[in-house]
Every structure is written in C-alpha cells, then in structure tokens.
Amino acid sequence: MVVSDLRRKRARANRRGLLGTAAGFALLYAALSLAFGPWRAVAYITAGLFGALFALAFYFWGAMLFGGTWQFLRRRTPVPWALDDDASAVPVHDIDPGLELMAAGMLVYRAGEARPRAYFRQVPVADARAVRPFVVARTGVARRCEFAIALYDEHDRARHQDSFTTELGDRAALVVPPYRLAVDDPARLVGRRWSLQVRSGGTVVAACGFRFVNGTTQPESVLDWQAHMLPRLVDEVIARDTLAQAGDVALKER
C-alpha cells in the first residue's frame, strides 16, 4: 500500500510538472506572438531552447575538464615513496595508494647456509634444502593484509596453496609464508618451469613464472633498490623466523 501511494504521488507530481511546463510555453508563445507574430515566436522559442542546451553542455564539459583540472592542481605535489633506510620521516600523501607490490620471487635455502638467497626468473636448486616464495610489498596505511600464495607446475597443477595474514606498513617488507617449503630431491626440479600467483583480498597482485636450474650461481642482476634493500629484508625474515620458530612444510615436487 505504501509503495502504491508513493507511485501515485510521483505520477501526480510528474503530471503537474508537465502541465506547468506546457502552460509556461503556451504563455511565452502567446506573448511573443502578440509582440512579433507567430512565426517569429516559434523561431525565438527554438533559438532559446538550443541556447539552453548549449549552455548546459558547456557547463557539463567545463565542470568535467576545468573543474577536475583545478581540483588536481590544488593538491599537493605527489611525494615519491622513500626507499632509503635513512629517511627520517615518512612522506605525506594526499591519497592512500593501497597495497603496492614491488617484486616477487623465490628464496632458496641451501644446506650449510643459514641465510637464504633471493632469485627471480632463474632459481638454482643445487644443494637446496628448502624454497620459499616471497613478494616485496607495502601499504600507505599500516594494517593487516591477507595473502594467498599458490605455486603451479608446468601443467597448471597446484603444488602448494595456502593463505596467511601479515602486518604491512609504509616501509617495504618481505612477505613470505610462515614456513619454508622443504625440497626432498632438488634434482627432480631442475629444468622445470613453475609459476607463482599471489592474491590479496581476492585480487591477483602478482603472477610470474620462473625456471628451476642447476648450479649455485650468484643471485641474478637486480635493480639498485633491490640490491640495497633485499639483504635487510632477508635479515628481517630470519629474525621473525627465529622468534616464531618457523618450521618446514613438504613441497609437492612430483
């Protein structure tokens, strides 16, 4: 009953509006006809309607173009993220950039080495005892973020899937599962092409492929910021593992 009453009221209001508009045009036409004649009255009314449409169009596009540009120019000049560890203050931003992904790859833990090494496209697994997918990420506002990491083989079969949460902030951090993926037979991985997919909040934030290779070569060529930051980020992971007593989970190699 309430809905039908509202519909009737709206219909009556619409009819009154149309009748009022029609009456206004009729009075305007009558006045112009008396002053200039019927044909000139039609011409003046038509010209007025086109003028009104042009004014509305000009206002709309002016608000879209010049108004948006003015609001953009009024903002503070964007400040790039600080990558330097010695930065004394966190830069202020007009908007929260949300989750920002900076890199994705694989940590390799070798027998006899306490410190893992980071690789990207080529992942040497000679003497490897464990591997660990990672992403380098940060956020504009400190918060807990949920990640889902999946490893797929060359046949798109899932070899490992899991989700976990971690605290992220304005500084870049190495996001890794809270455990290592133990490799029983590294030789079985050599030559195989796998892929890493990382989701956050249901959105795919990283999807990259890599190839397991033999040897114990040095890490790949990296960008300047990666060479500067990765050692510190790996040390932070080692410290967290020590506190949390992170263990190993078997990787499905076959």
PDB file of C-alpha atoms in Angstrom, residues 6 35 48 54 87 89 98 113 178 186 235:
ATOM      1  CA  LEU A   6       4.196   6.798  -3.391  1.00  0.00           C
ATOM      2  CA  ALA A  35       4.706  41.161 -29.942  1.00  0.00           C
ATOM      3  CA  GLY A  48      16.121  29.792 -26.866  1.00  0.00           C
ATOM      4  CA  PHE A  54      24.370  24.683 -25.485  1.00  0.00           C
ATOM      5  CA  ALA A  87      64.813   8.544   5.605  1.00  0.00           C
ATOM      6  CA  ALA A  89      60.237  10.916   8.052  1.00  0.00           C
ATOM      7  CA  GLY A  98      46.705   0.927  -1.020  1.00  0.00           C
ATOM      8  CA  GLU A 113      73.973 -21.840   4.662  1.00  0.00           C
ATOM      9  CA  PRO A 178      55.240 -18.507   7.930  1.00  0.00           C
ATOM     10  CA  PRO A 186      66.177 -30.882  -5.786  1.00  0.00           C
ATOM     11  CA  ASP A 235      67.588 -10.365   7.699  1.00  0.00           C
TER      12      ASP A 235
END
